[in-house]
Amino acid sequence: MVPASDGERDWTGQLVEGGWMAWTFPVAVFFLVIATLLAVMTLLAIRYPETPRAGVLRIETTRGDRLFISLVGSAFINLTWLYIFGADGPPLWGALAVCLVYALAVFRWV
């Protein structure tokens, strides 16, 4: 489904020409990952119900709350990365690594 021109894949090319949204391969993968995370969290909640716990923030959170905090924090980490380094700076793989460490810390201590 990734568009190709001259035999090369255009990974950031529009998947649906003239569509209502710029569906590119990275955007589709992003939404697929979010949908998978929500499905996994739903299955975990059904199979292993939990009681809320209080972490370092002293608020009661569940797995879903911690996922939401991780996703919102990761958005700000990526925006900060782009603000500091610019769009032509280092690739966002560095920001992804920071986001993963941040998410692990949130799930462990929040």
JSON list of C-alpha atoms in Angstrom, two decimals:
[
{"chain": "A", "resi": 1, "resn": "MET", "atom": "CA", "xyz": [0.00, 0.00, 0.00]},
{"chain": "A", "resi": 2, "resn": "VAL", "atom": "CA", "xyz": [2.98, 2.34, 0.37]},
{"chain": "A", "resi": 3, "resn": "PRO", "atom": "CA", "xyz": [3.15, 4.46, -2.80]},
{"chain": "A", "resi": 4, "resn": "ALA", "atom": "CA", "xyz": [6.10, 3.91, -5.09]},
{"chain": "A", "resi": 5, "resn": "SER", "atom": "CA", "xyz": [7.60, 6.05, -7.82]},
{"chain": "A", "resi": 6, "resn": "ASP", "atom": "CA", "xyz": [10.47, 5.00, -10.06]},
{"chain": "A", "resi": 7, "resn": "GLY", "atom": "CA", "xyz": [10.70, 1.71, -8.19]},
{"chain": "A", "resi": 8, "resn": "GLU", "atom": "CA", "xyz": [11.34, 3.39, -4.80]},
{"chain": "A", "resi": 9, "resn": "ARG", "atom": "CA", "xyz": [8.92, 3.43, -1.90]},
{"chain": "A", "resi": 10, "resn": "ASP", "atom": "CA", "xyz": [7.73, 6.85, -0.75]},
{"chain": "A", "resi": 11, "resn": "TRP", "atom": "CA", "xyz": [7.25, 6.13, 2.97]},
{"chain": "A", "resi": 12, "resn": "THR", "atom": "CA", "xyz": [5.82, 9.58, 3.63]},
{"chain": "A", "resi": 13, "resn": "GLY", "atom": "CA", "xyz": [3.64, 9.70, 0.51]},
{"chain": "A", "resi": 14, "resn": "GLN", "atom": "CA", "xyz": [-0.12, 9.93, 0.83]},
{"chain": "A", "resi": 15, "resn": "LEU", "atom": "CA", "xyz": [-1.80, 6.50, 0.95]},
{"chain": "A", "resi": 16, "resn": "VAL", "atom": "CA", "xyz": [-5.23, 7.79, -0.11]},
{"chain": "A", "resi": 17, "resn": "GLU", "atom": "CA", "xyz": [-4.99, 10.47, -2.79]},
{"chain": "A", "resi": 18, "resn": "GLY", "atom": "CA", "xyz": [-7.51, 13.24, -2.23]},
{"chain": "A", "resi": 19, "resn": "GLY", "atom": "CA", "xyz": [-8.60, 11.78, 1.11]},
{"chain": "A", "resi": 20, "resn": "TRP", "atom": "CA", "xyz": [-9.93, 13.84, 3.99]},
{"chain": "A", "resi": 21, "resn": "MET", "atom": "CA", "xyz": [-6.76, 13.23, 5.99]},
{"chain": "A", "resi": 22, "resn": "ALA", "atom": "CA", "xyz": [-3.12, 12.95, 5.01]},
{"chain": "A", "resi": 23, "resn": "TRP", "atom": "CA", "xyz": [-2.89, 9.20, 5.62]},
{"chain": "A", "resi": 24, "resn": "THR", "atom": "CA", "xyz": [0.77, 8.38, 5.30]},
{"chain": "A", "resi": 25, "resn": "PHE", "atom": "CA", "xyz": [2.39, 5.13, 6.36]},
{"chain": "A", "resi": 26, "resn": "PRO", "atom": "CA", "xyz": [3.84, 6.60, 9.60]},
{"chain": "A", "resi": 27, "resn": "VAL", "atom": "CA", "xyz": [0.44, 8.10, 10.53]},
{"chain": "A", "resi": 28, "resn": "ALA", "atom": "CA", "xyz": [-1.28, 4.76, 9.90]},
{"chain": "A", "resi": 29, "resn": "VAL", "atom": "CA", "xyz": [1.30, 2.92, 12.04]},
{"chain": "A", "resi": 30, "resn": "PHE", "atom": "CA", "xyz": [0.85, 5.50, 14.82]},
{"chain": "A", "resi": 31, "resn": "PHE", "atom": "CA", "xyz": [-2.92, 5.00, 14.95]},
{"chain": "A", "resi": 32, "resn": "LEU", "atom": "CA", "xyz": [-2.51, 1.22, 14.71]},
{"chain": "A", "resi": 33, "resn": "VAL", "atom": "CA", "xyz": [-0.14, 1.25, 17.71]},
{"chain": "A", "resi": 34, "resn": "ILE", "atom": "CA", "xyz": [-2.58, 3.39, 19.75]},
{"chain": "A", "resi": 35, "resn": "ALA", "atom": "CA", "xyz": [-5.49, 1.08, 18.86]},
{"chain": "A", "resi": 36, "resn": "THR", "atom": "CA", "xyz": [-3.41, -1.97, 19.80]},
{"chain": "A", "resi": 37, "resn": "LEU", "atom": "CA", "xyz": [-2.44, -0.39, 23.14]},
{"chain": "A", "resi": 38, "resn": "LEU", "atom": "CA", "xyz": [-6.10, 0.30, 23.91]},
{"chain": "A", "resi": 39, "resn": "ALA", "atom": "CA", "xyz": [-7.08, -3.27, 23.00]},
{"chain": "A", "resi": 40, "resn": "VAL", "atom": "CA", "xyz": [-4.29, -4.73, 25.15]},
{"chain": "A", "resi": 41, "resn": "MET", "atom": "CA", "xyz": [-5.28, -2.51, 28.09]},
{"chain": "A", "resi": 42, "resn": "THR", "atom": "CA", "xyz": [-8.90, -3.61, 27.71]},
{"chain": "A", "resi": 43, "resn": "LEU", "atom": "CA", "xyz": [-7.93, -7.28, 27.70]},
{"chain": "A", "resi": 44, "resn": "LEU", "atom": "CA", "xyz": [-5.67, -6.78, 30.72]},
{"chain": "A", "resi": 45, "resn": "ALA", "atom": "CA", "xyz": [-8.48, -5.03, 32.59]},
{"chain": "A", "resi": 46, "resn": "ILE", "atom": "CA", "xyz": [-10.84, -7.93, 31.86]},
{"chain": "A", "resi": 47, "resn": "ARG", "atom": "CA", "xyz": [-8.35, -10.69, 32.65]},
{"chain": "A", "resi": 48, "resn": "TYR", "atom": "CA", "xyz": [-6.52, -9.03, 35.56]},
{"chain": "A", "resi": 49, "resn": "PRO", "atom": "CA", "xyz": [-8.71, -6.44, 37.26]},
{"chain": "A", "resi": 50, "resn": "GLU", "atom": "CA", "xyz": [-6.77, -4.04, 39.45]},
{"chain": "A", "resi": 51, "resn": "THR", "atom": "CA", "xyz": [-7.37, -1.63, 42.23]},
{"chain": "A", "resi": 52, "resn": "PRO", "atom": "CA", "xyz": [-6.05, 1.92, 41.84]},
{"chain": "A", "resi": 53, "resn": "ARG", "atom": "CA", "xyz": [-2.73, 2.66, 43.51]},
{"chain": "A", "resi": 54, "resn": "ALA", "atom": "CA", "xyz": [-1.12, 5.88, 44.68]},
{"chain": "A", "resi": 55, "resn": "GLY", "atom": "CA", "xyz": [2.37, 6.60, 43.41]},
{"chain": "A", "resi": 56, "resn": "VAL", "atom": "CA", "xyz": [4.75, 9.52, 43.68]},
{"chain": "A", "resi": 57, "resn": "LEU", "atom": "CA", "xyz": [2.06, 11.96, 42.55]},
{"chain": "A", "resi": 58, "resn": "ARG", "atom": "CA", "xyz": [-0.13, 10.86, 45.48]},
{"chain": "A", "resi": 59, "resn": "ILE", "atom": "CA", "xyz": [-3.13, 10.36, 43.20]},
{"chain": "A", "resi": 60, "resn": "GLU", "atom": "CA", "xyz": [-4.80, 7.04, 42.58]},
{"chain": "A", "resi": 61, "resn": "THR", "atom": "CA", "xyz": [-4.09, 5.73, 39.09]},
{"chain": "A", "resi": 62, "resn": "THR", "atom": "CA", "xyz": [-4.93, 2.61, 37.13]},
{"chain": "A", "resi": 63, "resn": "ARG", "atom": "CA", "xyz": [-3.11, 1.14, 34.13]},
{"chain": "A", "resi": 64, "resn": "GLY", "atom": "CA", "xyz": [-5.29, 3.20, 31.79]},
{"chain": "A", "resi": 65, "resn": "ASP", "atom": "CA", "xyz": [-4.49, 6.40, 33.68]},
{"chain": "A", "resi": 66, "resn": "ARG", "atom": "CA", "xyz": [-0.78, 5.66, 33.49]},
{"chain": "A", "resi": 67, "resn": "LEU", "atom": "CA", "xyz": [-1.07, 4.94, 29.75]},
{"chain": "A", "resi": 68, "resn": "PHE", "atom": "CA", "xyz": [-2.80, 8.29, 29.24]},
{"chain": "A", "resi": 69, "resn": "ILE", "atom": "CA", "xyz": [-0.16, 10.13, 31.29]},
{"chain": "A", "resi": 70, "resn": "SER", "atom": "CA", "xyz": [2.56, 8.38, 29.27]},
{"chain": "A", "resi": 71, "resn": "LEU", "atom": "CA", "xyz": [0.99, 9.32, 25.92]},
{"chain": "A", "resi": 72, "resn": "VAL", "atom": "CA", "xyz": [0.44, 12.97, 26.86]},
{"chain": "A", "resi": 73, "resn": "GLY", "atom": "CA", "xyz": [3.94, 13.26, 28.30]},
{"chain": "A", "resi": 74, "resn": "SER", "atom": "CA", "xyz": [5.40, 11.62, 25.18]},
{"chain": "A", "resi": 75, "resn": "ALA", "atom": "CA", "xyz": [3.63, 14.18, 22.99]},
{"chain": "A", "resi": 76, "resn": "PHE", "atom": "CA", "xyz": [5.26, 16.98, 24.96]},
{"chain": "A", "resi": 77, "resn": "ILE", "atom": "CA", "xyz": [8.66, 15.25, 24.84]},
{"chain": "A", "resi": 78, "resn": "ASN", "atom": "CA", "xyz": [8.43, 15.03, 21.03]},
{"chain": "A", "resi": 79, "resn": "LEU", "atom": "CA", "xyz": [7.30, 18.65, 20.71]},
{"chain": "A", "resi": 80, "resn": "THR", "atom": "CA", "xyz": [10.15, 19.77, 22.96]},
{"chain": "A", "resi": 81, "resn": "TRP", "atom": "CA", "xyz": [12.61, 17.73, 20.89]},
{"chain": "A", "resi": 82, "resn": "LEU", "atom": "CA", "xyz": [11.39, 19.43, 17.72]},
{"chain": "A", "resi": 83, "resn": "TYR", "atom": "CA", "xyz": [11.51, 22.86, 19.37]},
{"chain": "A", "resi": 84, "resn": "ILE", "atom": "CA", "xyz": [15.08, 22.39, 20.59]},
{"chain": "A", "resi": 85, "resn": "PHE", "atom": "CA", "xyz": [16.58, 20.65, 17.55]},
{"chain": "A", "resi": 86, "resn": "GLY", "atom": "CA", "xyz": [14.22, 21.72, 14.75]},
{"chain": "A", "resi": 87, "resn": "ALA", "atom": "CA", "xyz": [12.78, 19.58, 12.00]},
{"chain": "A", "resi": 88, "resn": "ASP", "atom": "CA", "xyz": [16.19, 19.27, 10.32]},
{"chain": "A", "resi": 89, "resn": "GLY", "atom": "CA", "xyz": [17.95, 18.26, 13.54]},
{"chain": "A", "resi": 90, "resn": "PRO", "atom": "CA", "xyz": [18.60, 14.76, 14.82]},
{"chain": "A", "resi": 91, "resn": "PRO", "atom": "CA", "xyz": [15.92, 12.20, 13.96]},
{"chain": "A", "resi": 92, "resn": "LEU", "atom": "CA", "xyz": [13.06, 11.57, 16.34]},
{"chain": "A", "resi": 93, "resn": "TRP", "atom": "CA", "xyz": [14.48, 8.17, 17.29]},
{"chain": "A", "resi": 94, "resn": "GLY", "atom": "CA", "xyz": [16.23, 9.93, 20.16]},
{"chain": "A", "resi": 95, "resn": "ALA", "atom": "CA", "xyz": [12.91, 11.37, 21.33]},
{"chain": "A", "resi": 96, "resn": "LEU", "atom": "CA", "xyz": [11.37, 7.90, 21.05]},
{"chain": "A", "resi": 97, "resn": "ALA", "atom": "CA", "xyz": [14.06, 6.51, 23.35]},
{"chain": "A", "resi": 98, "resn": "VAL", "atom": "CA", "xyz": [13.36, 9.29, 25.88]},
{"chain": "A", "resi": 99, "resn": "CYS", "atom": "CA", "xyz": [9.62, 8.58, 25.60]},
{"chain": "A", "resi": 100, "resn": "LEU", "atom": "CA", "xyz": [10.12, 4.87, 26.29]},
{"chain": "A", "resi": 101, "resn": "VAL", "atom": "CA", "xyz": [12.19, 5.60, 29.39]},
{"chain": "A", "resi": 102, "resn": "TYR", "atom": "CA", "xyz": [9.55, 8.12, 30.49]},
{"chain": "A", "resi": 103, "resn": "ALA", "atom": "CA", "xyz": [6.71, 5.60, 29.95]},
{"chain": "A", "resi": 104, "resn": "LEU", "atom": "CA", "xyz": [8.57, 2.92, 31.92]},
{"chain": "A", "resi": 105, "resn": "ALA", "atom": "CA", "xyz": [9.08, 5.38, 34.78]},
{"chain": "A", "resi": 106, "resn": "VAL", "atom": "CA", "xyz": [5.40, 6.38, 34.74]},
{"chain": "A", "resi": 107, "resn": "PHE", "atom": "CA", "xyz": [4.21, 2.77, 34.83]},
{"chain": "A", "resi": 108, "resn": "ARG", "atom": "CA", "xyz": [6.68, 1.96, 37.61]},
{"chain": "A", "resi": 109, "resn": "TRP", "atom": "CA", "xyz": [6.34, 4.91, 39.96]},
{"chain": "A", "resi": 110, "resn": "VAL", "atom": "CA", "xyz": [3.15, 6.88, 39.19]}
]
